[in-house]
Amino acid sequence: MIRFAAVQDVAEIHAMVRELAAYERAAAEAKATPEQLRQALFGAHPAAYSLMAEDDDTGEVVGFALWFPRFSTWTGTRGMHLEDLYVRPHARGGGHGKALLAALADICLRHGYERFEWWVLTWNEPAIGFYRALGAELLDDWTVCRLSGDALEGLARLASAAGPGSGATDV
């Protein structure tokens, strides 16, 4: 069964985020706390949304999907970015991942979203094969760029250096 996450699911979502990070060889990078996830998903201004996958027989939570809206200036339309899709190893192959993605595709269409996008690690061949089988197009022409830490702070200092009234610090 697929359902929307409730605030009571935050601990389970947090645990699965950590499991996913370990699977993706990035356990040390999973720093979000349960409270940060609670605020992001259920605070006054949610930054993201989540679906839960439950085993139909046992009711056990076996997976989740976390997404947020996005906007394309090229098409002038909204879309969805899937941040995390995870199904616990013992439940893989049971249709839970496909059911989560199908539910998200349905949400996209009901909200008028024209794009449903996500990232996948280049070494994650099982996921890539799964996504291709669903009809997903893998974009070879795009590379993910990220600023964080010192690089983010250094670039932000350029706005401060521009001085008051320059517009850069008025945002």
PDB file of C-alpha atoms in Angstrom:
ATOM      1  CA  MET A   1       0.000   0.000   0.000  1.00  0.00           C
ATOM      2  CA  ILE A   2       1.190   3.516  -0.784  1.00  0.00           C
ATOM      3  CA  ARG A   3       0.152   6.383   1.474  1.00  0.00           C
ATOM      4  CA  PHE A   4       1.212   9.906   2.304  1.00  0.00           C
ATOM      5  CA  ALA A   5       3.652  10.163   5.177  1.00  0.00           C
ATOM      6  CA  ALA A   6       2.394  11.379   8.536  1.00  0.00           C
ATOM      7  CA  VAL A   7       4.391  13.132  11.236  1.00  0.00           C
ATOM      8  CA  GLN A   8       4.533   9.801  13.093  1.00  0.00           C
ATOM      9  CA  ASP A   9       6.635   8.428  10.190  1.00  0.00           C
ATOM     10  CA  VAL A  10       9.556  10.815  10.691  1.00  0.00           C
ATOM     11  CA  ALA A  11      11.700   8.349  12.667  1.00  0.00           C
ATOM     12  CA  GLU A  12      11.124   5.668  10.014  1.00  0.00           C
ATOM     13  CA  ILE A  13      11.922   8.123   7.198  1.00  0.00           C
ATOM     14  CA  HIS A  14      15.087   9.172   9.024  1.00  0.00           C
ATOM     15  CA  ALA A  15      16.155   5.544   9.426  1.00  0.00           C
ATOM     16  CA  MET A  16      15.570   4.853   5.726  1.00  0.00           C
ATOM     17  CA  VAL A  17      17.459   7.998   4.676  1.00  0.00           C
ATOM     18  CA  ARG A  18      20.434   6.652   6.628  1.00  0.00           C
ATOM     19  CA  GLU A  19      20.018   3.190   5.069  1.00  0.00           C
ATOM     20  CA  LEU A  20      19.913   4.757   1.604  1.00  0.00           C
ATOM     21  CA  ALA A  21      23.018   6.842   2.316  1.00  0.00           C
ATOM     22  CA  ALA A  22      24.885   3.720   3.440  1.00  0.00           C
ATOM     23  CA  TYR A  23      23.806   1.873   0.281  1.00  0.00           C
ATOM     24  CA  GLU A  24      24.998   4.826  -1.812  1.00  0.00           C
ATOM     25  CA  ARG A  25      28.398   4.718  -0.059  1.00  0.00           C
ATOM     26  CA  ALA A  26      27.787   8.104   1.550  1.00  0.00           C
ATOM     27  CA  ALA A  27      26.747   7.305   5.131  1.00  0.00           C
ATOM     28  CA  ALA A  28      28.843  10.158   6.561  1.00  0.00           C
ATOM     29  CA  GLU A  29      26.986  12.658   4.393  1.00  0.00           C
ATOM     30  CA  ALA A  30      23.552  11.830   5.850  1.00  0.00           C
ATOM     31  CA  LYS A  31      23.486  14.507   8.537  1.00  0.00           C
ATOM     32  CA  ALA A  32      19.789  15.443   8.624  1.00  0.00           C
ATOM     33  CA  THR A  33      18.207  14.956  12.036  1.00  0.00           C
ATOM     34  CA  PRO A  34      14.685  13.671  12.631  1.00  0.00           C
ATOM     35  CA  GLU A  35      13.719  17.189  13.734  1.00  0.00           C
ATOM     36  CA  GLN A  36      15.037  18.702  10.488  1.00  0.00           C
ATOM     37  CA  LEU A  37      13.028  16.160   8.503  1.00  0.00           C
ATOM     38  CA  ARG A  38       9.933  16.858  10.605  1.00  0.00           C
ATOM     39  CA  GLN A  39      10.235  20.580   9.906  1.00  0.00           C
ATOM     40  CA  ALA A  40      10.914  20.034   6.196  1.00  0.00           C
ATOM     41  CA  LEU A  41       7.951  17.702   5.746  1.00  0.00           C
ATOM     42  CA  PHE A  42       5.412  18.913   8.298  1.00  0.00           C
ATOM     43  CA  GLY A  43       6.443  22.425   9.344  1.00  0.00           C
ATOM     44  CA  ALA A  44       4.482  25.593   8.612  1.00  0.00           C
ATOM     45  CA  HIS A  45       6.004  25.820   5.111  1.00  0.00           C
ATOM     46  CA  PRO A  46       6.886  22.296   3.934  1.00  0.00           C
ATOM     47  CA  ALA A  47       9.982  22.074   1.749  1.00  0.00           C
ATOM     48  CA  ALA A  48       9.257  18.518   0.629  1.00  0.00           C
ATOM     49  CA  TYR A  49       6.671  15.749   0.726  1.00  0.00           C
ATOM     50  CA  SER A  50       6.867  12.013   1.250  1.00  0.00           C
ATOM     51  CA  LEU A  51       5.032   8.822   0.397  1.00  0.00           C
ATOM     52  CA  MET A  52       5.395   5.597   2.353  1.00  0.00           C
ATOM     53  CA  ALA A  53       5.256   2.052   0.996  1.00  0.00           C
ATOM     54  CA  GLU A  54       3.805  -0.558   3.328  1.00  0.00           C
ATOM     55  CA  ASP A  55       3.722  -4.325   2.940  1.00  0.00           C
ATOM     56  CA  ASP A  56       0.095  -5.254   2.241  1.00  0.00           C
ATOM     57  CA  ASP A  57       0.225  -8.340   4.468  1.00  0.00           C
ATOM     58  CA  THR A  58       2.156  -7.088   7.493  1.00  0.00           C
ATOM     59  CA  GLY A  59       1.719  -3.304   7.382  1.00  0.00           C
ATOM     60  CA  GLU A  60       5.498  -2.954   7.741  1.00  0.00           C
ATOM     61  CA  VAL A  61       6.980   0.203   6.213  1.00  0.00           C
ATOM     62  CA  VAL A  62       9.277  -1.091   3.481  1.00  0.00           C
ATOM     63  CA  GLY A  63      10.108   2.066   1.529  1.00  0.00           C
ATOM     64  CA  PHE A  64       9.558   5.741   0.910  1.00  0.00           C
ATOM     65  CA  ALA A  65       9.809   8.463  -1.703  1.00  0.00           C
ATOM     66  CA  LEU A  66      10.600  12.094  -0.902  1.00  0.00           C
ATOM     67  CA  TRP A  67      10.041  14.855  -3.445  1.00  0.00           C
ATOM     68  CA  PHE A  68       9.556  18.582  -3.915  1.00  0.00           C
ATOM     69  CA  PRO A  69       8.093  20.813  -6.651  1.00  0.00           C
ATOM     70  CA  ARG A  70      10.313  22.506  -9.211  1.00  0.00           C
ATOM     71  CA  PHE A  71       9.833  24.940 -12.090  1.00  0.00           C
ATOM     72  CA  SER A  72      11.227  25.034 -15.632  1.00  0.00           C
ATOM     73  CA  THR A  73      11.803  28.445 -17.179  1.00  0.00           C
ATOM     74  CA  TRP A  74      12.169  26.770 -20.582  1.00  0.00           C
ATOM     75  CA  THR A  75       8.729  25.207 -20.603  1.00  0.00           C
ATOM     76  CA  GLY A  76       7.082  27.607 -18.170  1.00  0.00           C
ATOM     77  CA  THR A  77       5.717  24.637 -16.256  1.00  0.00           C
ATOM     78  CA  ARG A  78       6.028  23.034 -12.875  1.00  0.00           C
ATOM     79  CA  GLY A  79       7.506  19.640 -12.262  1.00  0.00           C
ATOM     80  CA  MET A  80       8.593  17.282  -9.537  1.00  0.00           C
ATOM     81  CA  HIS A  81      12.080  16.452  -8.297  1.00  0.00           C
ATOM     82  CA  LEU A  82      12.412  13.078  -6.595  1.00  0.00           C
ATOM     83  CA  GLU A  83      15.072  13.489  -3.911  1.00  0.00           C
ATOM     84  CA  ASP A  84      14.986   9.967  -2.492  1.00  0.00           C
ATOM     85  CA  LEU A  85      13.463   6.652  -3.513  1.00  0.00           C
ATOM     86  CA  TYR A  86      14.265   3.737  -1.242  1.00  0.00           C
ATOM     87  CA  VAL A  87      12.932   0.238  -0.748  1.00  0.00           C
ATOM     88  CA  ARG A  88      14.450  -1.888   1.984  1.00  0.00           C
ATOM     89  CA  PRO A  89      16.545  -4.778   0.629  1.00  0.00           C
ATOM     90  CA  HIS A  90      14.251  -7.568   1.858  1.00  0.00           C
ATOM     91  CA  ALA A  91      11.279  -5.958   0.059  1.00  0.00           C
ATOM     92  CA  ARG A  92      12.959  -5.257  -3.292  1.00  0.00           C
ATOM     93  CA  GLY A  93      11.398  -6.956  -6.275  1.00  0.00           C
ATOM     94  CA  GLY A  94       7.964  -6.815  -4.657  1.00  0.00           C
ATOM     95  CA  GLY A  95       6.693  -3.892  -6.730  1.00  0.00           C
ATOM     96  CA  HIS A  96       7.028  -1.266  -3.994  1.00  0.00           C
ATOM     97  CA  GLY A  97       9.444   0.984  -5.910  1.00  0.00           C
ATOM     98  CA  LYS A  98       7.272   0.841  -9.007  1.00  0.00           C
ATOM     99  CA  ALA A  99       4.170   1.579  -6.912  1.00  0.00           C
ATOM    100  CA  LEU A 100       5.873   4.601  -5.310  1.00  0.00           C
ATOM    101  CA  LEU A 101       6.932   5.967  -8.709  1.00  0.00           C
ATOM    102  CA  ALA A 102       3.474   5.320 -10.182  1.00  0.00           C
ATOM    103  CA  ALA A 103       1.874   7.224  -7.290  1.00  0.00           C
ATOM    104  CA  LEU A 104       4.285  10.117  -7.863  1.00  0.00           C
ATOM    105  CA  ALA A 105       3.533  10.119 -11.602  1.00  0.00           C
ATOM    106  CA  ASP A 106      -0.163  10.314 -10.722  1.00  0.00           C
ATOM    107  CA  ILE A 107       0.497  13.259  -8.384  1.00  0.00           C
ATOM    108  CA  CYS A 108       2.430  14.953 -11.201  1.00  0.00           C
ATOM    109  CA  LEU A 109      -0.457  14.653 -13.618  1.00  0.00           C
ATOM    110  CA  ARG A 110      -3.091  15.708 -11.071  1.00  0.00           C
ATOM    111  CA  HIS A 111      -1.052  18.855 -10.290  1.00  0.00           C
ATOM    112  CA  GLY A 112      -0.386  19.689 -13.935  1.00  0.00           C
ATOM    113  CA  TYR A 113       3.327  18.924 -13.620  1.00  0.00           C
ATOM    114  CA  GLU A 114       4.944  18.146 -16.960  1.00  0.00           C
ATOM    115  CA  ARG A 115       8.274  16.803 -15.706  1.00  0.00           C
ATOM    116  CA  PHE A 116       9.262  14.198 -13.151  1.00  0.00           C
ATOM    117  CA  GLU A 117      13.028  14.176 -12.635  1.00  0.00           C
ATOM    118  CA  TRP A 118      15.589  12.631 -10.316  1.00  0.00           C
ATOM    119  CA  TRP A 119      19.270  11.783 -10.101  1.00  0.00           C
ATOM    120  CA  VAL A 120      20.797   8.330 -10.025  1.00  0.00           C
ATOM    121  CA  LEU A 121      24.389   7.416  -9.265  1.00  0.00           C
ATOM    122  CA  THR A 122      26.219   6.284 -12.396  1.00  0.00           C
ATOM    123  CA  TRP A 123      27.354   3.042 -10.729  1.00  0.00           C
ATOM    124  CA  ASN A 124      23.840   2.062  -9.585  1.00  0.00           C
ATOM    125  CA  GLU A 125      23.112  -0.268 -12.504  1.00  0.00           C
ATOM    126  CA  PRO A 126      20.125  -2.004 -10.854  1.00  0.00           C
ATOM    127  CA  ALA A 127      18.376   1.357 -10.415  1.00  0.00           C
ATOM    128  CA  ILE A 128      19.320   2.543 -13.903  1.00  0.00           C
ATOM    129  CA  GLY A 129      17.904  -0.624 -15.436  1.00  0.00           C
ATOM    130  CA  PHE A 130      14.733  -0.271 -13.370  1.00  0.00           C
ATOM    131  CA  TYR A 131      14.243   3.353 -14.443  1.00  0.00           C
ATOM    132  CA  ARG A 132      14.886   2.554 -18.100  1.00  0.00           C
ATOM    133  CA  ALA A 133      12.322  -0.261 -17.955  1.00  0.00           C
ATOM    134  CA  LEU A 134       9.776   2.306 -16.762  1.00  0.00           C
ATOM    135  CA  GLY A 135      10.536   4.528 -19.756  1.00  0.00           C
ATOM    136  CA  ALA A 136      12.746   7.097 -18.016  1.00  0.00           C
ATOM    137  CA  GLU A 137      15.151   8.991 -20.239  1.00  0.00           C
ATOM    138  CA  LEU A 138      18.697   9.268 -18.900  1.00  0.00           C
ATOM    139  CA  LEU A 139      20.082  12.696 -19.802  1.00  0.00           C
ATOM    140  CA  ASP A 140      23.702  12.471 -20.927  1.00  0.00           C
ATOM    141  CA  ASP A 141      24.052  16.180 -21.691  1.00  0.00           C
ATOM    142  CA  TRP A 142      23.661  17.434 -18.118  1.00  0.00           C
ATOM    143  CA  THR A 143      26.024  17.361 -15.142  1.00  0.00           C
ATOM    144  CA  VAL A 144      24.989  18.086 -11.559  1.00  0.00           C
ATOM    145  CA  CYS A 145      26.756  21.125 -10.052  1.00  0.00           C
ATOM    146  CA  ARG A 146      26.939  21.759  -6.321  1.00  0.00           C
ATOM    147  CA  LEU A 147      28.314  24.518  -4.108  1.00  0.00           C
ATOM    148  CA  SER A 148      28.706  23.816  -0.401  1.00  0.00           C
ATOM    149  CA  GLY A 149      30.971  24.635   2.511  1.00  0.00           C
ATOM    150  CA  ASP A 150      33.840  27.003   1.753  1.00  0.00           C
ATOM    151  CA  ALA A 151      32.928  27.331  -1.930  1.00  0.00           C
ATOM    152  CA  LEU A 152      29.363  28.410  -1.081  1.00  0.00           C
ATOM    153  CA  GLU A 153      30.580  30.840   1.555  1.00  0.00           C
ATOM    154  CA  GLY A 154      33.216  32.265  -0.787  1.00  0.00           C
ATOM    155  CA  LEU A 155      30.699  32.936  -3.521  1.00  0.00           C
ATOM    156  CA  ALA A 156      28.270  34.504  -1.031  1.00  0.00           C
ATOM    157  CA  ARG A 157      31.017  36.884   0.104  1.00  0.00           C
ATOM    158  CA  LEU A 158      30.980  38.364  -3.404  1.00  0.00           C
ATOM    159  CA  ALA A 159      27.431  39.605  -2.732  1.00  0.00           C
ATOM    160  CA  SER A 160      28.575  41.288   0.475  1.00  0.00           C
ATOM    161  CA  ALA A 161      31.558  42.814  -1.334  1.00  0.00           C
ATOM    162  CA  ALA A 162      29.223  44.439  -3.852  1.00  0.00           C
ATOM    163  CA  GLY A 163      28.053  46.719  -1.046  1.00  0.00           C
ATOM    164  CA  PRO A 164      24.713  48.186   0.015  1.00  0.00           C
ATOM    165  CA  GLY A 165      22.392  49.348  -2.726  1.00  0.00           C
ATOM    166  CA  SER A 166      23.965  47.108  -5.350  1.00  0.00           C
ATOM    167  CA  GLY A 167      20.898  44.910  -5.290  1.00  0.00           C
ATOM    168  CA  ALA A 168      22.860  41.782  -4.491  1.00  0.00           C
ATOM    169  CA  THR A 169      22.327  42.129  -0.750  1.00  0.00           C
ATOM    170  CA  ASP A 170      18.691  43.240  -1.053  1.00  0.00           C
ATOM    171  CA  VAL A 171      17.356  39.763  -1.910  1.00  0.00           C
TER     172      VAL A 171
END
